[in-house]
Amino acid sequence: MKSTEKIEERMKRVDMHEFFLQRINDAIKMENYIEASWLIYSCFENRYFRTVEKIKGQCKYSGGKCKKTTNELALRTKVRCLQRLSDAGCSCIKDAFSNELFAKTLLWIKKRNTMMHNLLQLEIYENMDKQFEENAKEGLVLLNRTYASCTLFRKLFYTDGYKFIFPEEAMDKCSCKPRNNTDNELKGV
């Protein structure tokens, strides 16, 4: 399979990501941990979106939440999608991403989101520096691993002769799959 993106566009993306990675490093050096956590989250959003975007067209439920070409799908949903594909044996994902990376990233997202949502609570505000410092530093390590995984995924995905097939078992667990909410299901029958 061959990439459909022009090399010039990919090079502009590389420059953009280098700019933001430098901003993250600068924010950590200047102890601006909330900014660093925010930027790390944004980079995760982009990396997982770009990966899911390459494969989602093969999912029969891609007309659901992830049908848009913009990055509107929740980050946790994107990570879980790739995790299901890895568990289903998709080699380009399983060989590029570890289950440990998925698990640690999901935990990081949960911690970061909780801190962001609770930021203006006094007990969080009084202790936020240390929490956000830990979050930013841990997030940067995970982000660097994610970049390496995405690079390997892209290499495997575009290897001559490789054909990605979206497993039915991963589709059936997709959060985009329509759910039947009949009265019996709502009652637990």
C-alpha angles and dihedrals in degrees: 000000000000129000115252094206122099115245091236091059092048091050091052088052090051090053091048093051092046088052093053094043088054090049089053092050091047092049091052092048090050090046092244091142098161090056091046092050090049093050093044089054090051091051090050088050091054098043094050092042092053091050096046090044091064094056109026095088089072094056111096088218096053088111088073127071095333099049094104121092090221124086098259101124113105114262093234089053091053093048092048091049091057091043091055090048091050091049088050090057103254098165098207089059101031092051094046104041128043123218086233090059091050092048095047092045092051090049091048091051091051093050093045094047092048091051092047093049092047097040095113094053112106097232090052093043092053092052102030100107096066093040094050092043090056091043094050095047094045090045093053091054090050091045092053089050089048092052090052091048093049091050091051091045091053091049092050094042093053096042111129109262096017114128119189115219119188106226117234091226091059091048092052091058094045116126087222090064110110112249125217108228101188121165091256092054091049090051092048094244 
